[in-house]
Amino acid sequence: MTSSPNGARRRRPVLVPVASALAVVGIGVTAAFGGFSEAPEKPPATVSPGDTIDQGQFRTEFIKAIDTTEQGDFGSTKRYLELVLKVTNVGKETASVGIVRRPGDPISPVTGFAGSLLRTQPEMKTEYGPQVSVLSRGIESKQLHPGITTTVVVKYELDPAATAPAQISLDLGSFVYEKIGLRDQTHYWQLVGEWDGDGPFEPEVTSRITLPVRKENGS
């Protein structure tokens, strides 16, 4: 992972022998004429429902994806696509469950668990983003305590007349414990990724999972 704009890493000048320099030039010429092809980018690891995913700060298991309804206020009915997960915080401090970034919004490397849900296919569009909560003994919260496995539910509201997708795929990031940059020496759990020069942070997709969506009666 590269450092953030808080501090750019400086590289020490390296002396290259003339023969080595000529060899590099030869390689450049060969590549220019198609002698070498670029290695394809390595795809993220594919995981299956029920697998435990190592996300650095968390161990995560995707249980199911369901199309369900719930009773809203004043007798209304709301419909959701829900993702049900088991999440264990393996860090030493309580972590926030966080929020899922809406498509198009910038990504911060320092984020709660839900910030590691980078994107879905098909793209799930909701006006205010999905609801994310921790369920423990019937009580909802926003905290993931260290060493404890809890249920996390991510709820995308659906139009009552819409057709739910047959399956949903998710690109996932992972976390690493390190300092933000040269100026900030404090260590944080943060998403693995790179800063695009002076541009936005680009998280790395470290795993991908596809879940079938099944209909389930709600409350």
mmCIF file of C-alpha atoms in Angstrom:
data_model
loop_
_atom_site.group_PDB
_atom_site.id
_atom_site.type_symbol
_atom_site.label_atom_id
_atom_site.label_comp_id
_atom_site.label_asym_id
_atom_site.label_seq_id
_atom_site.Cartn_x
_atom_site.Cartn_y
_atom_site.Cartn_z
ATOM 1 C CA MET A 1 0.000 0.000 0.000
ATOM 2 C CA THR A 2 1.355 3.441 -0.865
ATOM 3 C CA SER A 3 1.326 6.408 1.454
ATOM 4 C CA SER A 4 -1.398 9.013 1.331
ATOM 5 C CA PRO A 5 -1.074 12.646 0.303
ATOM 6 C CA ASN A 6 -0.096 13.355 3.950
ATOM 7 C CA GLY A 7 3.432 12.379 3.005
ATOM 8 C CA ALA A 8 5.038 11.118 -0.164
ATOM 9 C CA ARG A 9 7.666 8.429 0.067
ATOM 10 C CA ARG A 10 11.005 9.468 -1.365
ATOM 11 C CA ARG A 11 13.077 6.953 -3.288
ATOM 12 C CA ARG A 12 16.870 6.816 -2.949
ATOM 13 C CA PRO A 13 18.709 7.331 -6.272
ATOM 14 C CA VAL A 14 20.083 4.072 -7.663
ATOM 15 C CA LEU A 15 23.195 3.871 -9.845
ATOM 16 C CA VAL A 16 22.668 1.577 -12.825
ATOM 17 C CA PRO A 17 25.728 0.085 -14.601
ATOM 18 C CA VAL A 18 26.028 0.930 -18.300
ATOM 19 C CA ALA A 19 25.512 -2.701 -19.372
ATOM 20 C CA SER A 20 22.381 -2.918 -17.281
ATOM 21 C CA ALA A 21 21.128 0.360 -18.712
ATOM 22 C CA LEU A 22 21.660 -0.904 -22.253
ATOM 23 C CA ALA A 23 19.822 -4.093 -21.372
ATOM 24 C CA VAL A 24 16.908 -2.032 -20.089
ATOM 25 C CA VAL A 25 16.868 -0.021 -23.325
ATOM 26 C CA GLY A 26 16.845 -3.272 -25.312
ATOM 27 C CA ILE A 27 13.923 -4.550 -23.281
ATOM 28 C CA GLY A 28 12.078 -1.292 -23.924
ATOM 29 C CA VAL A 29 12.623 -1.599 -27.681
ATOM 30 C CA THR A 30 11.538 -5.239 -27.669
ATOM 31 C CA ALA A 31 8.407 -4.371 -25.740
ATOM 32 C CA ALA A 32 7.643 -1.502 -28.108
ATOM 33 C CA PHE A 33 7.599 -3.964 -31.010
ATOM 34 C CA GLY A 34 5.360 -6.406 -29.235
ATOM 35 C CA GLY A 35 8.084 -8.708 -27.924
ATOM 36 C CA PHE A 36 6.487 -8.803 -24.478
ATOM 37 C CA SER A 37 2.875 -8.559 -23.461
ATOM 38 C CA GLU A 38 1.672 -7.126 -20.171
ATOM 39 C CA ALA A 39 0.776 -9.690 -17.539
ATOM 40 C CA PRO A 40 -2.972 -9.712 -16.990
ATOM 41 C CA GLU A 41 -4.154 -8.249 -13.698
ATOM 42 C CA LYS A 42 -4.689 -10.980 -11.132
ATOM 43 C CA PRO A 43 -8.415 -11.371 -10.415
ATOM 44 C CA PRO A 44 -9.592 -11.235 -6.803
ATOM 45 C CA ALA A 45 -10.065 -14.479 -4.903
ATOM 46 C CA THR A 46 -13.511 -15.982 -5.392
ATOM 47 C CA VAL A 47 -15.230 -17.167 -2.234
ATOM 48 C CA SER A 48 -18.429 -19.141 -1.711
ATOM 49 C CA PRO A 49 -21.346 -18.618 0.682
ATOM 50 C CA GLY A 50 -20.398 -20.082 4.041
ATOM 51 C CA ASP A 51 -16.658 -19.522 3.551
ATOM 52 C CA THR A 52 -14.872 -17.465 6.199
ATOM 53 C CA ILE A 53 -13.203 -14.472 4.564
ATOM 54 C CA ASP A 54 -10.063 -12.988 6.093
ATOM 55 C CA GLN A 55 -10.447 -9.205 5.839
ATOM 56 C CA GLY A 56 -7.567 -8.354 8.139
ATOM 57 C CA GLN A 57 -9.481 -6.581 10.898
ATOM 58 C CA PHE A 58 -12.476 -8.872 10.469
ATOM 59 C CA ARG A 59 -13.359 -12.471 9.762
ATOM 60 C CA THR A 60 -16.541 -12.487 7.710
ATOM 61 C CA GLU A 61 -19.019 -15.146 6.634
ATOM 62 C CA PHE A 62 -21.834 -14.354 4.203
ATOM 63 C CA ILE A 63 -24.854 -16.380 5.280
ATOM 64 C CA LYS A 64 -27.568 -15.446 2.787
ATOM 65 C CA ALA A 65 -29.205 -12.825 0.572
ATOM 66 C CA ILE A 66 -32.990 -12.572 0.789
ATOM 67 C CA ASP A 67 -35.869 -10.686 -0.790
ATOM 68 C CA THR A 68 -38.117 -9.848 2.145
ATOM 69 C CA THR A 69 -40.760 -7.428 3.427
ATOM 70 C CA GLU A 70 -41.194 -5.687 6.763
ATOM 71 C CA GLN A 71 -44.001 -3.757 8.385
ATOM 72 C CA GLY A 72 -43.266 -0.036 8.357
ATOM 73 C CA ASP A 73 -44.874 2.872 10.153
ATOM 74 C CA PHE A 74 -48.625 3.465 9.992
ATOM 75 C CA GLY A 75 -49.341 0.033 8.521
ATOM 76 C CA SER A 76 -47.068 0.457 5.504
ATOM 77 C CA THR A 77 -44.987 -2.384 4.082
ATOM 78 C CA LYS A 78 -41.374 -2.019 3.001
ATOM 79 C CA ARG A 79 -39.437 -4.419 0.828
ATOM 80 C CA TYR A 80 -35.726 -5.092 1.116
ATOM 81 C CA LEU A 81 -32.890 -7.100 -0.331
ATOM 82 C CA GLU A 82 -31.062 -8.146 2.821
ATOM 83 C CA LEU A 83 -27.545 -9.478 3.202
ATOM 84 C CA VAL A 84 -27.002 -11.457 6.397
ATOM 85 C CA LEU A 85 -23.413 -11.874 7.601
ATOM 86 C CA LYS A 86 -21.490 -13.188 10.591
ATOM 87 C CA VAL A 87 -18.639 -10.808 11.449
ATOM 88 C CA THR A 88 -15.868 -11.225 14.027
ATOM 89 C CA ASN A 89 -13.763 -8.234 15.000
ATOM 90 C CA VAL A 90 -10.242 -9.624 15.489
ATOM 91 C CA GLY A 91 -8.771 -6.236 16.412
ATOM 92 C CA LYS A 92 -8.124 -5.078 19.949
ATOM 93 C CA GLU A 93 -10.624 -2.226 19.984
ATOM 94 C CA THR A 94 -14.333 -1.810 19.337
ATOM 95 C CA ALA A 95 -14.999 -0.965 15.689
ATOM 96 C CA SER A 96 -17.888 0.794 14.000
ATOM 97 C CA VAL A 97 -20.033 -1.229 11.635
ATOM 98 C CA GLY A 98 -19.906 1.859 9.407
ATOM 99 C CA ILE A 99 -21.861 2.628 6.262
ATOM 100 C CA VAL A 100 -21.800 1.359 2.694
ATOM 101 C CA ARG A 101 -20.534 3.919 0.218
ATOM 102 C CA ARG A 102 -23.081 4.962 -2.365
ATOM 103 C CA PRO A 103 -21.977 4.488 -6.000
ATOM 104 C CA GLY A 104 -19.965 7.496 -7.137
ATOM 105 C CA ASP A 105 -19.073 8.742 -3.648
ATOM 106 C CA PRO A 106 -15.358 9.004 -2.731
ATOM 107 C CA ILE A 107 -13.846 6.232 -0.620
ATOM 108 C CA SER A 108 -11.955 6.900 2.599
ATOM 109 C CA PRO A 109 -9.283 4.354 3.572
ATOM 110 C CA VAL A 110 -10.209 4.720 7.248
ATOM 111 C CA THR A 111 -13.717 3.355 7.496
ATOM 112 C CA GLY A 112 -15.973 0.992 9.392
ATOM 113 C CA PHE A 113 -16.608 -2.604 8.413
ATOM 114 C CA ALA A 114 -19.318 -1.785 5.866
ATOM 115 C CA GLY A 115 -16.858 0.385 3.964
ATOM 116 C CA SER A 116 -15.218 -2.845 2.786
ATOM 117 C CA LEU A 117 -18.347 -3.700 0.756
ATOM 118 C CA LEU A 118 -16.980 -1.870 -2.267
ATOM 119 C CA ARG A 119 -19.596 -2.520 -4.932
ATOM 120 C CA THR A 120 -22.396 -4.826 -5.957
ATOM 121 C CA GLN A 121 -23.418 -6.369 -9.247
ATOM 122 C CA PRO A 122 -26.126 -5.551 -10.139
ATOM 123 C CA GLU A 123 -25.675 -2.104 -8.658
ATOM 124 C CA MET A 124 -28.122 -1.606 -5.799
ATOM 125 C CA LYS A 125 -29.370 1.985 -5.901
ATOM 126 C CA THR A 126 -31.103 3.483 -2.878
ATOM 127 C CA GLU A 127 -31.742 7.144 -2.147
ATOM 128 C CA TYR A 128 -29.848 7.235 1.141
ATOM 129 C CA GLY A 129 -27.744 4.103 0.829
ATOM 130 C CA PRO A 130 -28.433 0.778 2.538
ATOM 131 C CA GLN A 131 -29.103 0.384 6.243
ATOM 132 C CA VAL A 132 -26.367 -1.469 8.147
ATOM 133 C CA SER A 133 -26.793 -2.713 11.689
ATOM 134 C CA VAL A 134 -25.378 -5.194 14.189
ATOM 135 C CA LEU A 135 -27.898 -7.594 15.732
ATOM 136 C CA SER A 136 -27.102 -9.085 19.122
ATOM 137 C CA ARG A 137 -29.780 -10.814 21.224
ATOM 138 C CA GLY A 138 -32.500 -8.954 19.367
ATOM 139 C CA ILE A 139 -30.913 -5.532 19.928
ATOM 140 C CA GLU A 140 -29.619 -3.381 17.085
ATOM 141 C CA SER A 141 -26.348 -1.461 17.451
ATOM 142 C CA LYS A 142 -23.548 0.042 15.365
ATOM 143 C CA GLN A 143 -20.600 -1.491 17.185
ATOM 144 C CA LEU A 144 -18.460 -4.572 16.634
ATOM 145 C CA HIS A 145 -16.732 -5.542 19.857
ATOM 146 C CA PRO A 146 -13.327 -7.279 19.769
ATOM 147 C CA GLY A 147 -13.308 -11.061 19.832
ATOM 148 C CA ILE A 148 -17.079 -11.387 19.441
ATOM 149 C CA THR A 149 -18.921 -12.842 16.444
ATOM 150 C CA THR A 150 -22.140 -10.963 15.701
ATOM 151 C CA THR A 151 -24.771 -10.833 12.986
ATOM 152 C CA VAL A 152 -24.585 -7.897 10.599
ATOM 153 C CA VAL A 153 -27.525 -7.096 8.324
ATOM 154 C CA VAL A 154 -27.249 -4.883 5.243
ATOM 155 C CA LYS A 155 -30.663 -3.793 3.904
ATOM 156 C CA TYR A 156 -31.213 -2.328 0.430
ATOM 157 C CA GLU A 157 -34.735 -0.971 0.074
ATOM 158 C CA LEU A 158 -36.506 -2.203 -3.065
ATOM 159 C CA ASP A 159 -39.476 -0.816 -4.921
ATOM 160 C CA PRO A 160 -42.461 -3.021 -4.016
ATOM 161 C CA ALA A 161 -43.142 -3.674 -7.722
ATOM 162 C CA ALA A 162 -39.506 -4.295 -8.696
ATOM 163 C CA THR A 163 -38.116 -7.712 -9.596
ATOM 164 C CA ALA A 164 -35.296 -8.722 -7.281
ATOM 165 C CA PRO A 165 -32.124 -10.038 -8.939
ATOM 166 C CA ALA A 166 -31.650 -13.798 -9.015
ATOM 167 C CA GLN A 167 -28.221 -13.321 -7.463
ATOM 168 C CA ILE A 168 -25.971 -10.566 -6.163
ATOM 169 C CA SER A 169 -22.180 -10.336 -6.395
ATOM 170 C CA LEU A 170 -20.052 -8.245 -4.059
ATOM 171 C CA ASP A 171 -16.504 -6.938 -4.415
ATOM 172 C CA LEU A 172 -14.845 -6.855 -1.001
ATOM 173 C CA GLY A 173 -11.851 -5.011 0.376
ATOM 174 C CA SER A 174 -9.664 -5.890 3.341
ATOM 175 C CA PHE A 175 -7.950 -3.937 6.098
ATOM 176 C CA VAL A 176 -4.333 -3.499 7.148
ATOM 177 C CA TYR A 177 -3.060 -1.953 10.383
ATOM 178 C CA GLU A 178 -0.557 0.766 9.518
ATOM 179 C CA LYS A 179 0.087 4.476 9.647
ATOM 180 C CA ILE A 180 -1.658 6.791 7.223
ATOM 181 C CA GLY A 181 1.470 8.573 5.972
ATOM 182 C CA LEU A 182 4.796 10.125 6.873
ATOM 183 C CA ARG A 183 3.216 13.066 8.678
ATOM 184 C CA ASP A 184 0.702 11.015 10.645
ATOM 185 C CA GLN A 185 2.543 8.303 12.564
ATOM 186 C CA THR A 186 -0.612 6.992 14.241
ATOM 187 C CA HIS A 187 -1.580 3.463 13.179
ATOM 188 C CA TYR A 188 -5.124 2.765 12.014
ATOM 189 C CA TRP A 189 -6.999 -0.120 10.481
ATOM 190 C CA GLN A 190 -7.528 1.028 6.898
ATOM 191 C CA LEU A 191 -8.505 -0.377 3.546
ATOM 192 C CA VAL A 192 -5.814 -1.880 1.354
ATOM 193 C CA GLY A 193 -5.392 0.256 -1.746
ATOM 194 C CA GLU A 194 -3.480 3.104 -3.348
ATOM 195 C CA TRP A 195 -3.730 6.819 -3.831
ATOM 196 C CA ASP A 196 -4.002 7.744 -7.496
ATOM 197 C CA GLY A 197 -1.383 10.510 -7.438
ATOM 198 C CA ASP A 198 -3.200 13.581 -6.192
ATOM 199 C CA GLY A 199 -6.509 11.922 -7.044
ATOM 200 C CA PRO A 200 -8.854 9.761 -4.994
ATOM 201 C CA PHE A 201 -8.032 6.676 -2.973
ATOM 202 C CA GLU A 202 -8.530 3.443 -4.931
ATOM 203 C CA PRO A 203 -9.261 0.402 -2.726
ATOM 204 C CA GLU A 204 -8.072 -3.021 -3.815
ATOM 205 C CA VAL A 205 -10.698 -5.692 -4.433
ATOM 206 C CA THR A 206 -9.287 -8.627 -2.474
ATOM 207 C CA SER A 207 -12.196 -11.060 -2.775
ATOM 208 C CA ARG A 208 -15.489 -11.531 -4.590
ATOM 209 C CA ILE A 209 -18.576 -13.473 -3.581
ATOM 210 C CA THR A 210 -21.851 -14.282 -5.354
ATOM 211 C CA LEU A 211 -24.980 -15.100 -3.380
ATOM 212 C CA PRO A 212 -28.283 -16.453 -4.678
ATOM 213 C CA VAL A 213 -31.234 -14.264 -3.686
ATOM 214 C CA ARG A 214 -34.171 -16.167 -2.301
ATOM 215 C CA LYS A 215 -37.637 -15.028 -1.313
ATOM 216 C CA GLU A 216 -38.285 -15.099 2.417
ATOM 217 C CA ASN A 217 -41.311 -14.037 4.421
ATOM 218 C CA GLY A 218 -40.576 -11.009 6.542
ATOM 219 C CA SER A 219 -41.953 -9.769 9.816
#
